[in-house]
Coordinates of C-alpha atoms in Angstrom, one line a residue:
M1 CA -32.7 -38.3 -59.0
R2 CA -34.2 -35.8 -56.6
P3 CA -32.1 -37.0 -53.6
R4 CA -28.9 -36.7 -55.7
F5 CA -29.7 -33.1 -56.8
A6 CA -30.7 -32.2 -53.2
G7 CA -27.4 -33.6 -51.8
L8 CA -24.5 -31.6 -50.4
G9 CA -22.2 -32.3 -53.3
F10 CA -24.6 -30.9 -55.9
R11 CA -25.3 -27.9 -53.8
L12 CA -21.6 -27.1 -53.4
M13 CA -21.2 -27.5 -57.1
A14 CA -24.1 -25.1 -57.7
V15 CA -22.7 -22.5 -55.3
M16 CA -19.2 -22.8 -56.8
G17 CA -20.7 -22.6 -60.3
V18 CA -22.5 -19.4 -59.5
A19 CA -19.3 -18.0 -57.7
L20 CA -17.1 -18.9 -60.7
L21 CA -19.5 -17.8 -63.4
P22 CA -18.3 -14.2 -63.5
L23 CA -14.7 -15.4 -63.9
A24 CA -15.8 -17.7 -66.7
I25 CA -17.5 -14.8 -68.4
L26 CA -14.4 -12.6 -68.0
S27 CA -12.3 -15.5 -69.3
Y28 CA -14.7 -15.9 -72.3
V29 CA -14.5 -12.1 -73.1
Q30 CA -10.8 -12.2 -72.9
G31 CA -10.7 -15.4 -75.0
L32 CA -13.0 -13.7 -77.5
K33 CA -10.7 -10.7 -77.8
T34 CA -7.7 -13.1 -78.2
A35 CA -9.6 -14.9 -80.9
Q36 CA -10.4 -11.6 -82.7
L37 CA -6.7 -10.7 -82.6
A38 CA -5.8 -14.1 -83.9
E39 CA -8.3 -13.7 -86.6
A40 CA -6.9 -10.3 -87.6
R41 CA -3.4 -11.8 -87.6
V42 CA -4.5 -14.7 -89.7
T43 CA -6.4 -12.4 -92.1
N44 CA -3.3 -10.3 -92.6
V45 CA -1.2 -13.5 -93.1
I46 CA -3.6 -14.8 -95.7
K47 CA -3.7 -11.4 -97.5
G48 CA 0.1 -11.2 -97.4
E49 CA 0.4 -14.8 -98.7
T50 CA -2.0 -13.9 -101.5
L51 CA -0.2 -10.7 -102.4
I52 CA 3.2 -12.5 -102.4
A53 CA 1.9 -15.3 -104.6
A54 CA 0.2 -12.8 -106.9
N55 CA 3.1 -10.4 -107.1
P56 CA 4.3 -11.5 -110.6
L57 CA 0.7 -11.2 -111.9
I58 CA 0.2 -7.8 -110.3
A59 CA 3.5 -6.6 -111.8
E60 CA 2.4 -7.6 -115.3
L61 CA -0.9 -5.9 -114.9
V62 CA 0.8 -2.8 -113.6
K63 CA 3.2 -2.8 -116.6
A64 CA 0.3 -3.3 -119.0
Q65 CA -1.7 -0.4 -117.4
A66 CA 1.4 1.8 -117.6
K67 CA 1.9 1.0 -121.3
A68 CA -1.8 1.8 -122.0
A69 CA -1.5 5.1 -120.1
M70 CA 1.8 5.9 -122.0
L71 CA 0.2 5.3 -125.3
A72 CA -2.8 7.5 -124.3
L73 CA -0.4 10.3 -123.6
A74 CA 1.7 9.9 -126.8
L75 CA -1.0 9.4 -129.3
P76 CA -2.5 13.0 -129.4
S77 CA 0.9 14.3 -130.6
V78 CA 1.3 11.4 -133.1
L79 CA -2.1 11.7 -134.6
R80 CA -2.3 15.4 -135.3
S81 CA -4.4 14.6 -138.4
D82 CA -5.5 11.6 -140.3
T83 CA -2.7 11.7 -142.7
L84 CA -1.1 8.5 -143.9
A85 CA 2.2 9.5 -142.4
N86 CA 0.7 10.0 -139.0
L87 CA -1.0 6.6 -139.2
D88 CA 2.3 5.0 -140.2
A89 CA 3.9 6.6 -137.2
C90 CA 1.1 5.3 -135.0
R91 CA 1.6 1.8 -136.3
S92 CA 5.3 2.1 -135.8
L93 CA 4.6 3.2 -132.2
M94 CA 2.4 0.1 -131.6
D95 CA 5.0 -2.2 -133.0
N96 CA 7.7 -0.7 -130.8
V97 CA 5.5 -1.2 -127.7
V98 CA 5.0 -4.9 -128.5
A99 CA 8.6 -5.4 -129.6
A100 CA 10.1 -3.8 -126.5
N101 CA 9.3 -7.1 -124.7
I102 CA 8.6 -5.2 -121.5
G103 CA 6.0 -7.4 -119.9
L104 CA 3.6 -9.8 -121.5
V105 CA 1.9 -7.4 -124.0
T106 CA 1.3 -9.1 -127.3
F107 CA -0.7 -6.5 -129.0
A108 CA -1.3 -2.7 -128.9
G109 CA -3.6 -0.5 -130.9
Y110 CA -5.8 2.6 -131.1
V111 CA -9.5 2.9 -131.7
D112 CA -11.3 6.2 -132.4
R113 CA -14.7 7.2 -131.1
D114 CA -16.4 5.7 -134.1
G115 CA -15.0 2.3 -133.3
Q116 CA -12.4 2.2 -136.1
M117 CA -9.1 0.7 -135.2
L118 CA -7.0 3.0 -137.4
C119 CA -3.6 1.7 -136.3
G120 CA -2.4 -1.4 -134.6
A121 CA 0.6 -3.5 -134.2
R122 CA 1.5 -5.5 -137.2
N123 CA -0.7 -3.1 -139.2
E124 CA -3.9 -4.7 -137.8
Q125 CA -7.1 -2.8 -138.6
R126 CA -10.6 -3.6 -137.3
D127 CA -14.0 -2.2 -137.3
L128 CA -15.4 -2.3 -133.7
S129 CA -18.3 0.0 -134.1
G130 CA -21.5 -1.3 -132.6
T131 CA -19.8 -3.9 -130.4
G132 CA -20.4 -4.3 -126.7
I133 CA -16.8 -3.4 -125.9
M134 CA -17.2 0.0 -127.6
E135 CA -20.5 0.7 -125.8
Q136 CA -18.9 0.0 -122.5
L137 CA -15.9 2.2 -123.3
L138 CA -18.1 5.1 -124.5
E139 CA -20.6 4.8 -121.6
N140 CA -18.0 5.5 -118.9
P141 CA -14.6 6.5 -120.5
G142 CA -11.8 5.6 -118.2
P143 CA -9.1 3.0 -117.6
K144 CA -10.7 -0.4 -118.0
M145 CA -10.0 -4.1 -118.1
A146 CA -12.0 -6.6 -120.2
V147 CA -11.7 -10.2 -121.2
N148 CA -12.0 -11.4 -124.8
P149 CA -12.2 -15.2 -124.7
Y150 CA -11.3 -15.2 -128.5
G151 CA -8.9 -12.5 -129.4
P152 CA -9.2 -11.4 -133.0
V153 CA -5.4 -11.3 -133.5
S154 CA -4.0 -14.0 -131.2
K155 CA -7.1 -16.2 -131.6
T156 CA -6.8 -17.0 -127.8
S157 CA -8.3 -15.7 -124.6
V158 CA -6.8 -12.3 -123.8
L159 CA -7.0 -9.6 -121.2
I160 CA -7.5 -6.2 -122.7
L161 CA -6.5 -3.0 -120.8
S162 CA -7.7 0.3 -122.3
H163 CA -7.1 4.0 -121.5
P164 CA -8.9 7.0 -123.0
V165 CA -7.1 9.3 -125.3
R166 CA -7.9 13.0 -125.0
E167 CA -6.8 16.2 -126.7
M168 CA -5.2 19.1 -124.8
T169 CA -8.7 20.5 -124.5
G170 CA -9.9 17.3 -122.8
E171 CA -12.0 16.2 -125.7
L172 CA -12.2 12.4 -126.1
T173 CA -10.7 11.2 -129.4
G174 CA -10.4 7.4 -128.8
F175 CA -8.9 4.7 -126.8
A176 CA -5.5 3.2 -126.5
F177 CA -5.3 -0.5 -125.5
V178 CA -3.0 -3.4 -125.0
S179 CA -3.7 -7.1 -124.7
L180 CA -2.1 -9.8 -122.6
P181 CA -2.8 -13.5 -123.3
H182 CA -4.1 -15.5 -120.4
S183 CA -1.7 -18.3 -121.1
A184 CA 1.2 -16.0 -120.4
L185 CA -0.5 -14.6 -117.3
D186 CA -1.0 -18.1 -116.0
Q187 CA 2.7 -18.8 -116.2
Q188 CA 3.3 -16.0 -113.7
T189 CA 1.2 -17.7 -111.0
Q190 CA 2.4 -21.2 -111.2
P191 CA 3.0 -22.7 -107.7
S192 CA 6.5 -23.4 -106.5
E193 CA 7.8 -26.9 -105.7
S194 CA 7.0 -26.4 -102.0
D195 CA 3.4 -25.4 -102.8
R196 CA 2.5 -28.1 -105.3
K197 CA 0.9 -30.2 -102.5
N198 CA -1.3 -27.2 -101.5
P199 CA -2.0 -25.5 -104.9
L200 CA -2.9 -21.9 -104.8
S201 CA -5.6 -20.4 -107.1
L202 CA -5.4 -16.7 -108.0
I203 CA -8.3 -15.0 -109.6
T204 CA -8.7 -11.3 -110.6
F205 CA -12.0 -9.6 -111.2
D206 CA -13.5 -6.1 -111.6
A207 CA -16.0 -4.3 -109.5
D208 CA -18.9 -5.8 -111.5
G209 CA -17.7 -9.3 -110.7
A210 CA -16.4 -10.0 -114.2
L211 CA -13.6 -12.6 -114.2
L212 CA -10.4 -11.1 -115.6
T213 CA -7.7 -13.7 -115.0
S214 CA -7.3 -17.1 -113.4
S215 CA -4.2 -19.1 -112.5
I216 CA -6.1 -22.3 -113.0
G217 CA -7.6 -21.4 -116.3
M218 CA -10.8 -19.5 -117.1
Q219 CA -12.8 -22.7 -117.4
G220 CA -11.7 -24.0 -114.0
A221 CA -12.1 -20.7 -112.2
E222 CA -15.8 -21.3 -111.6
Q223 CA -15.1 -24.5 -109.7
S224 CA -12.8 -22.7 -107.3
L225 CA -15.2 -20.0 -106.2
P226 CA -17.1 -20.3 -102.9
V227 CA -20.6 -21.7 -103.2
G228 CA -23.4 -19.2 -103.0
R229 CA -21.2 -16.1 -103.3
S230 CA -20.7 -14.0 -106.4
L231 CA -17.5 -12.1 -107.2
A232 CA -19.4 -8.8 -107.2
S233 CA -20.2 -9.3 -103.5
F234 CA -16.5 -9.3 -102.7
A235 CA -15.8 -5.9 -104.5
Q236 CA -16.5 -4.0 -101.3
G237 CA -14.5 -2.9 -98.3
E238 CA -10.8 -3.4 -97.8
G239 CA -10.7 -7.2 -98.2
R240 CA -11.5 -10.2 -96.1
S241 CA -10.5 -13.8 -95.3
F242 CA -12.8 -16.7 -94.8
V243 CA -13.2 -20.5 -95.3
A244 CA -15.9 -21.8 -97.6
V245 CA -16.8 -24.8 -99.7
T246 CA -16.4 -24.9 -103.5
P247 CA -19.0 -26.5 -105.8
S248 CA -16.9 -29.7 -105.8
G249 CA -17.3 -30.0 -102.0
E250 CA -13.7 -29.0 -101.1
R251 CA -13.1 -26.7 -98.1
R252 CA -10.8 -23.9 -99.1
A253 CA -9.5 -20.7 -97.5
F254 CA -10.2 -17.5 -99.4
A255 CA -8.6 -14.0 -99.3
V256 CA -9.9 -11.0 -101.2
V257 CA -7.4 -8.2 -101.7
P258 CA -8.3 -4.9 -103.6
L259 CA -5.5 -4.2 -106.1
Q260 CA -7.2 -1.1 -107.4
A261 CA -10.1 0.0 -105.3
G262 CA -13.3 0.2 -107.4
S263 CA -11.9 -1.5 -110.5
L264 CA -9.5 -4.4 -109.8
Y265 CA -9.6 -7.1 -107.1
L266 CA -7.6 -10.3 -106.4
L267 CA -9.1 -13.5 -104.9
G268 CA -6.6 -16.1 -103.6
S269 CA -7.7 -19.6 -102.6
W270 CA -5.9 -22.4 -100.8
P271 CA -7.0 -25.8 -99.4
A272 CA -8.2 -25.3 -95.8
N273 CA -5.5 -27.5 -94.4
R274 CA -2.8 -25.1 -95.7
L275 CA -3.8 -22.8 -92.7
D276 CA -2.9 -25.1 -89.8
N277 CA -4.1 -24.0 -86.3
T278 CA -6.0 -21.0 -87.5
I279 CA -9.2 -19.5 -86.2
F280 CA -11.0 -20.4 -89.4
E281 CA -10.8 -24.1 -88.8
G282 CA -13.1 -23.8 -85.8
A283 CA -11.3 -26.6 -83.9
F284 CA -11.1 -24.5 -80.7
P285 CA -13.9 -21.9 -80.4
A286 CA -13.3 -18.9 -78.1
F287 CA -16.0 -20.0 -75.5
L288 CA -14.6 -23.6 -75.2
F289 CA -11.6 -22.9 -73.0
P290 CA -13.6 -20.8 -70.4
M291 CA -16.3 -23.5 -70.3
L292 CA -13.7 -26.2 -69.8
M293 CA -12.1 -24.2 -67.0
W294 CA -15.5 -23.6 -65.4
A295 CA -16.4 -27.3 -65.7
A296 CA -13.0 -28.3 -64.3
S297 CA -13.6 -25.9 -61.3
L298 CA -16.9 -27.6 -60.6
L299 CA -15.3 -31.0 -60.8
V300 CA -12.6 -29.9 -58.4
A301 CA -15.3 -28.5 -56.0
W302 CA -17.1 -31.9 -56.2
L303 CA -13.9 -33.9 -55.6
A304 CA -13.0 -31.6 -52.7
S305 CA -16.4 -32.0 -51.1
E306 CA -16.3 -35.7 -51.7
S307 CA -12.9 -36.3 -50.2
Q308 CA -13.3 -33.8 -47.3
V309 CA -17.0 -34.0 -46.4
L310 CA -19.3 -36.3 -48.2
R311 CA -17.5 -39.6 -47.6
H312 CA -17.2 -39.0 -43.9
V313 CA -20.9 -37.9 -43.8
R314 CA -21.9 -41.1 -45.6
A315 CA -19.9 -43.2 -43.2
L316 CA -21.6 -41.4 -40.3
R317 CA -25.0 -41.8 -41.9
D318 CA -24.5 -45.5 -42.5
R319 CA -23.6 -46.0 -38.8
I320 CA -26.6 -44.0 -37.6
T321 CA -28.9 -46.0 -39.9
A322 CA -27.5 -49.3 -38.8
F323 CA -27.7 -48.3 -35.1
A324 CA -31.3 -47.1 -35.6
A325 CA -32.1 -50.5 -37.2
G326 CA -31.0 -52.3 -34.0
Q327 CA -27.4 -53.2 -34.8
R328 CA -25.3 -52.7 -31.7
Q329 CA -22.1 -54.5 -32.5
L330 CA -20.5 -52.0 -34.9
P331 CA -16.8 -51.4 -35.6
A332 CA -15.2 -48.1 -34.5
L333 CA -16.1 -45.2 -36.7
N334 CA -13.1 -44.2 -38.9
M335 CA -12.9 -40.4 -39.3
D336 CA -9.2 -40.2 -40.3
G337 CA -8.6 -37.3 -42.6
A338 CA -11.9 -35.6 -41.8
A339 CA -12.1 -31.9 -40.7
L340 CA -12.1 -31.0 -37.1
E341 CA -15.8 -30.3 -37.0
L342 CA -16.7 -33.7 -38.6
R343 CA -14.3 -35.5 -36.1
S344 CA -16.1 -33.7 -33.3
V345 CA -19.5 -34.9 -34.6
G346 CA -18.1 -38.4 -34.9
R347 CA -16.9 -38.5 -31.3
A348 CA -20.2 -37.1 -30.2
Y349 CA -22.0 -39.8 -32.1
E350 CA -19.8 -42.5 -30.5
R351 CA -20.4 -41.1 -27.0
M352 CA -24.1 -41.0 -27.7
T353 CA -24.3 -44.6 -28.9
E354 CA -22.2 -45.8 -26.0
A355 CA -24.7 -44.0 -23.6
V356 CA -27.7 -45.5 -25.5
V357 CA -26.2 -49.0 -25.4
R358 CA -25.4 -48.7 -21.7
N359 CA -28.9 -47.4 -20.9
E360 CA -30.5 -50.1 -22.9
A361 CA -28.4 -52.7 -21.1
D362 CA -29.5 -51.2 -17.7
L363 CA -33.1 -51.2 -18.9
E364 CA -32.9 -54.8 -20.1
N365 CA -31.4 -55.8 -16.8
T366 CA -34.1 -54.0 -14.9
I367 CA -36.8 -55.6 -17.0
H368 CA -35.2 -59.0 -16.5
Q369 CA -35.1 -58.5 -12.8
K370 CA -38.8 -57.5 -12.8
E371 CA -39.7 -60.6 -14.9
V372 CA -37.8 -62.8 -12.5
L373 CA -39.6 -61.1 -9.6
L374 CA -43.0 -61.5 -11.3
R375 CA -42.3 -65.1 -12.0
E376 CA -41.2 -65.6 -8.4
V377 CA -44.4 -64.0 -7.2
H378 CA -46.4 -66.4 -9.4
H379 CA -44.4 -69.3 -8.2
R380 CA -44.9 -68.4 -4.5
V381 CA -48.6 -67.8 -5.2
K382 CA -48.8 -71.3 -6.7
N383 CA -47.0 -72.8 -3.7
N384 CA -49.3 -71.1 -1.3
L385 CA -52.3 -72.2 -3.3
Q386 CA -51.0 -75.8 -3.3
L387 CA -50.5 -75.4 0.5
I388 CA -54.1 -74.3 0.9
A389 CA -55.2 -77.3 -1.2
S390 CA -53.2 -79.6 1.1
I391 CA -54.8 -78.0 4.2
L392 CA -58.3 -78.4 2.6
N393 CA -57.4 -82.1 1.9
M394 CA -56.6 -82.5 5.6
Q395 CA -59.8 -80.9 6.5
L396 CA -61.7 -83.0 4.0
R397 CA -60.6 -86.2 5.8
G398 CA -62.2 -84.9 9.0
A399 CA -65.5 -83.8 7.4
R400 CA -68.5 -85.8 8.7
T401 CA -71.3 -84.9 6.2
T402 CA -71.4 -85.6 2.5
E403 CA -72.4 -82.0 1.8
A404 CA -69.3 -80.6 3.6
K405 CA -67.0 -83.0 1.9
E406 CA -68.5 -82.1 -1.5
A407 CA -68.1 -78.3 -0.8
M408 CA -64.6 -78.7 0.5
R409 CA -63.7 -80.9 -2.6
T410 CA -65.1 -78.2 -4.9
V411 CA -63.0 -75.5 -3.2
Q412 CA -60.0 -77.7 -3.3
D413 CA -60.4 -78.3 -7.1
R414 CA -60.7 -74.6 -7.7
V415 CA -57.6 -73.8 -5.6
I416 CA -55.6 -76.5 -7.5
S417 CA -56.8 -74.9 -10.8
L418 CA -55.6 -71.5 -9.6
A419 CA -52.3 -73.0 -8.7
T420 CA -52.0 -74.5 -12.1
V421 CA -52.8 -71.1 -13.7
H422 CA -50.1 -69.3 -11.7
R423 CA -47.5 -72.1 -12.5
E424 CA -48.1 -71.6 -16.2
L425 CA -48.1 -67.8 -15.9
Y426 CA -44.7 -67.6 -14.3
Q427 CA -43.4 -70.0 -17.1
T428 CA -44.8 -68.1 -20.0
S429 CA -45.6 -64.5 -19.0
G430 CA -43.5 -61.4 -19.4
L431 CA -44.1 -58.0 -18.0
T432 CA -46.4 -56.6 -20.7
D433 CA -47.8 -59.6 -22.7
V434 CA -48.6 -63.3 -22.5
R435 CA -48.8 -65.6 -25.5
A436 CA -52.2 -67.2 -25.5
D437 CA -51.1 -70.1 -27.7
E438 CA -48.6 -71.2 -24.9
L439 CA -50.7 -70.5 -21.8
L440 CA -54.1 -71.9 -22.6
P441 CA -53.1 -75.4 -24.0
R442 CA -50.7 -75.9 -21.0
V443 CA -53.4 -75.0 -18.5
A444 CA -55.9 -77.3 -20.3
N445 CA -53.5 -80.2 -20.4
D446 CA -52.6 -79.8 -16.7
L447 CA -56.3 -79.7 -15.7
L448 CA -57.2 -82.7 -17.8
R449 CA -54.3 -84.7 -16.4
I450 CA -55.4 -83.9 -12.9
G451 CA -59.0 -84.7 -13.7
S452 CA -58.2 -88.0 -15.4
A453 CA -59.0 -91.3 -13.6
P454 CA -59.3 -94.9 -14.4
G455 CA -62.0 -95.3 -17.0
R456 CA -62.1 -91.6 -17.7
R457 CA -59.5 -90.3 -20.2
F458 CA -59.5 -87.1 -22.2
E459 CA -58.1 -86.0 -25.6
L460 CA -57.5 -82.3 -26.0
D461 CA -57.9 -80.7 -29.5
A462 CA -56.4 -77.2 -29.1
N463 CA -56.4 -74.6 -31.8
V464 CA -55.2 -71.3 -30.4
D465 CA -54.1 -68.4 -32.6
D466 CA -50.9 -66.5 -31.8
I467 CA -52.6 -63.8 -29.8
R468 CA -50.7 -61.6 -27.3
L469 CA -52.7 -60.8 -24.2
T470 CA -52.0 -58.3 -21.4
P471 CA -51.6 -59.9 -18.0
D472 CA -54.9 -58.3 -16.9
Q473 CA -56.6 -60.3 -19.6
A474 CA -54.5 -63.4 -19.5
V475 CA -55.4 -64.2 -15.8
P476 CA -59.2 -63.9 -16.1
L477 CA -59.1 -65.8 -19.4
A478 CA -57.1 -68.6 -17.8
L479 CA -59.5 -68.7 -14.8
F480 CA -62.4 -68.7 -17.2
L481 CA -60.8 -71.7 -18.8
T482 CA -60.2 -73.5 -15.5
E483 CA -63.9 -73.1 -14.5
G484 CA -65.0 -74.3 -17.9
M485 CA -62.7 -77.3 -17.7
A486 CA -64.1 -78.1 -14.3
N487 CA -67.5 -78.5 -16.0
V488 CA -66.0 -80.4 -18.9
I489 CA -64.3 -82.9 -16.5
K490 CA -67.4 -83.2 -14.4
H491 CA -70.0 -83.7 -17.2
S492 CA -68.0 -85.4 -19.9
W493 CA -69.3 -88.8 -21.2
A494 CA -66.8 -91.2 -22.6
G495 CA -69.6 -93.5 -23.8
G496 CA -67.5 -96.6 -23.6
A497 CA -64.8 -95.0 -25.7
A498 CA -61.2 -94.9 -24.6
R499 CA -61.0 -91.1 -24.5
S500 CA -63.4 -88.2 -24.3
R501 CA -62.7 -85.5 -26.9
V502 CA -62.3 -81.9 -25.6
G503 CA -62.1 -79.0 -28.0
L504 CA -60.4 -75.7 -27.2
R505 CA -60.4 -72.7 -29.6
L506 CA -59.2 -69.1 -29.4
E507 CA -59.4 -67.1 -32.7
R508 CA -59.7 -63.6 -34.0
I509 CA -63.1 -62.8 -35.4
G510 CA -62.5 -59.2 -36.3
E511 CA -60.3 -56.3 -35.7
G512 CA -59.6 -56.1 -32.0
T513 CA -62.0 -59.0 -31.1
A514 CA -61.4 -62.6 -30.2
R515 CA -63.7 -65.7 -29.6
F516 CA -63.0 -68.3 -27.0
S517 CA -64.8 -71.7 -27.3
L518 CA -64.6 -74.8 -25.2
G519 CA -66.6 -78.0 -26.0
N520 CA -66.9 -81.6 -24.8
S521 CA -69.0 -84.7 -25.6
L522 CA -72.2 -85.5 -23.6
M523 CA -74.4 -88.5 -23.2
P524 CA -76.6 -88.7 -26.3
Q525 CA -80.0 -87.2 -25.6
T526 CA -83.1 -89.3 -26.1
A527 CA -86.7 -88.3 -26.4
G528 CA -88.1 -87.0 -23.1
D529 CA -84.7 -86.5 -21.5
E530 CA -83.9 -83.2 -20.0
A531 CA -80.7 -81.2 -20.7
P532 CA -78.0 -82.2 -18.2
A533 CA -76.9 -79.8 -15.7
V534 CA -73.6 -78.1 -16.4
A535 CA -73.1 -76.0 -13.3
G536 CA -72.6 -76.8 -9.7
K537 CA -75.5 -77.5 -7.5
D538 CA -75.2 -74.2 -5.9
G539 CA -74.7 -72.3 -9.2
F540 CA -71.3 -71.0 -7.9
G541 CA -69.6 -72.1 -11.1
S542 CA -71.9 -70.1 -13.3
Q543 CA -71.3 -67.0 -11.1
L544 CA -67.5 -67.4 -11.5
L545 CA -67.9 -67.7 -15.3
T546 CA -70.0 -64.6 -15.3
A547 CA -67.5 -62.7 -13.1
F548 CA -64.5 -63.7 -15.2
S549 CA -66.3 -62.7 -18.4
Q550 CA -67.2 -59.3 -17.0
Q551 CA -63.5 -58.7 -16.2
L552 CA -62.9 -59.4 -19.9
N553 CA -65.9 -57.3 -21.1
G554 CA -67.0 -60.5 -22.8
K555 CA -70.3 -62.0 -23.9
V556 CA -70.9 -65.6 -22.9
T557 CA -73.1 -68.1 -24.6
R558 CA -73.4 -71.8 -23.6
G559 CA -75.6 -74.8 -24.3
R560 CA -75.9 -78.1 -25.9
D561 CA -74.6 -78.4 -29.5
G562 CA -75.7 -81.8 -30.8
D563 CA -74.1 -84.5 -28.7
G564 CA -71.8 -82.0 -27.1
Y565 CA -71.7 -79.0 -24.9
L566 CA -70.2 -75.7 -26.2
L567 CA -69.1 -72.7 -24.1
T568 CA -68.2 -69.6 -26.1
M569 CA -67.2 -66.1 -25.1
D570 CA -66.5 -63.1 -27.4
F571 CA -64.3 -60.4 -25.9
P572 CA -62.3 -57.4 -27.1
L573 CA -58.5 -57.5 -27.1
R574 CA -56.8 -54.8 -25.2
P575 CA -53.8 -53.1 -26.8
L576 CA -50.5 -54.3 -25.4
S577 CA -49.6 -50.7 -24.4
E578 CA -52.0 -51.1 -21.5
G579 CA -49.8 -53.9 -20.2
E580 CA -47.0 -51.4 -19.5
E581 CA -49.2 -49.8 -16.8
R582 CA -49.1 -53.2 -15.0
V583 CA -45.3 -53.0 -14.5
S584 CA -45.8 -50.7 -11.5
P585 CA -49.4 -51.2 -10.3
K586 CA -50.8 -49.0 -7.7
V587 CA -53.2 -51.0 -5.5
T588 CA -55.8 -49.0 -3.8
P589 CA -58.7 -50.0 -1.4
Q590 CA -61.1 -49.0 -4.2
A591 CA -59.4 -51.5 -6.6
V592 CA -59.7 -54.3 -4.0
T593 CA -63.4 -53.4 -3.6
D594 CA -63.9 -53.5 -7.3
G595 CA -62.3 -56.9 -7.5
E596 CA -64.6 -58.3 -4.8
D597 CA -67.6 -56.8 -6.5
E598 CA -66.7 -58.6 -9.8
L599 CA -66.5 -62.0 -8.0
S600 CA -69.6 -61.5 -6.0

């Protein structure tokens, strides 16, 4: 993955990403503000929807509170004393309040400070002293709402609204109260036909979180409240809107609206799908749009770099790689649609490759000419050596003594061997290297063919590794072989067999070192016999072997090996780079002198 991340496309994307990041941040901030405005609008919509749906309920509560306050103002003048007439007037007042049929009030009454309900509608009287309701009323006298799940008069769940009654002096004398049945309140909040698929739940509660009314019944109200939140926690602030999960696992939208700050609150609840495309659904967070725009900008930057730069750069890279690998027949580089700078680079590449191909062709032509010239030199040397051998043969016929004939025949054989070496060189050699596995077996076969005669046949067993030699090593090694083959031909013993076996080996024995070995069969040695001679009578052959081995920096060993004779030489292989110096040799008098010293 590192080359991919280090590429031009990724770097352009990174630079564009950094450049566009401030715009993405600004877009995010703007989107966040838009989301906040949308949230405020949705909050107001939810609150408005809640108030509209709860308007009948609110109207009934307001009416009931007004009746309780009216009774609190009228009772001090009615109850001047505890006379029976005044109590009858109080009962009549309570009956009139209920009978007026203004609102949903089903009962009205008056309780004094001692907890005695002296007068009530339908002549109801009760002793409420010591009850929790009286304790709450006396602890903090003021307008209050309370729930009695089992009304003593209606025998059903009722909502009781109370108001303190005070004398002109401000002294508290008791409490006036009215009651509303929950069943009647529920009828005021029944959903319309259009809302029956998305039922609305309306719940009222006080500042302490006490449940006052519920449009779905007091029993079902607990199942419509948000999980983990109490009603008392909502009795703060100016209201809010949110989405939460009910105990049954249903997601619902909630709105809290204070009807009477500090005492009465309204909680409205819908299924969450009622509020389509709202911020509360979380389907499109504020940061998502800027991030998508930022990612789209990076994608556009990558596509632009890919279409305008990268594909042309890759095409140019592939051509350069193929050209560097040695491919020369390549189609024309197509840079259509590329920028002017890239087209200029493409044209420069094509001019460069054309120049390289042209120069390579010139160099190959020059090398070929030099190889042809070198082979021609070897060929002419071979012809001259054969001419010398022919002249020696003419002189040999006129020699009078046996020693002179033997000496001239020895020189003639060596000249023929040199001619053979040069013939094989111009057939196998190049300018810088010579394949030993081609040169040595050919020279050996040619010499054995020349040395064969009736009754004396040879069989060559050649095993030469694929070793590349510089010409400065190939020539001495070939001459070393010819001198060794002269001894092989001269001292071989067929022993009555059809052919005499000759073994030729050239192998690597280490890094940068090779071993040459040449062997042939000799007459079996018996007790008392001396080792046969292997060199010429004058020892000139041994001197040549030593001179050739010195040119190769080799170490020669020779001697009898069982019924055969073995000549070996270990020598270091020169690097082929040295052969390049031979292309344009500089012959100096000192070099000629050094060559004569090696052969001396």
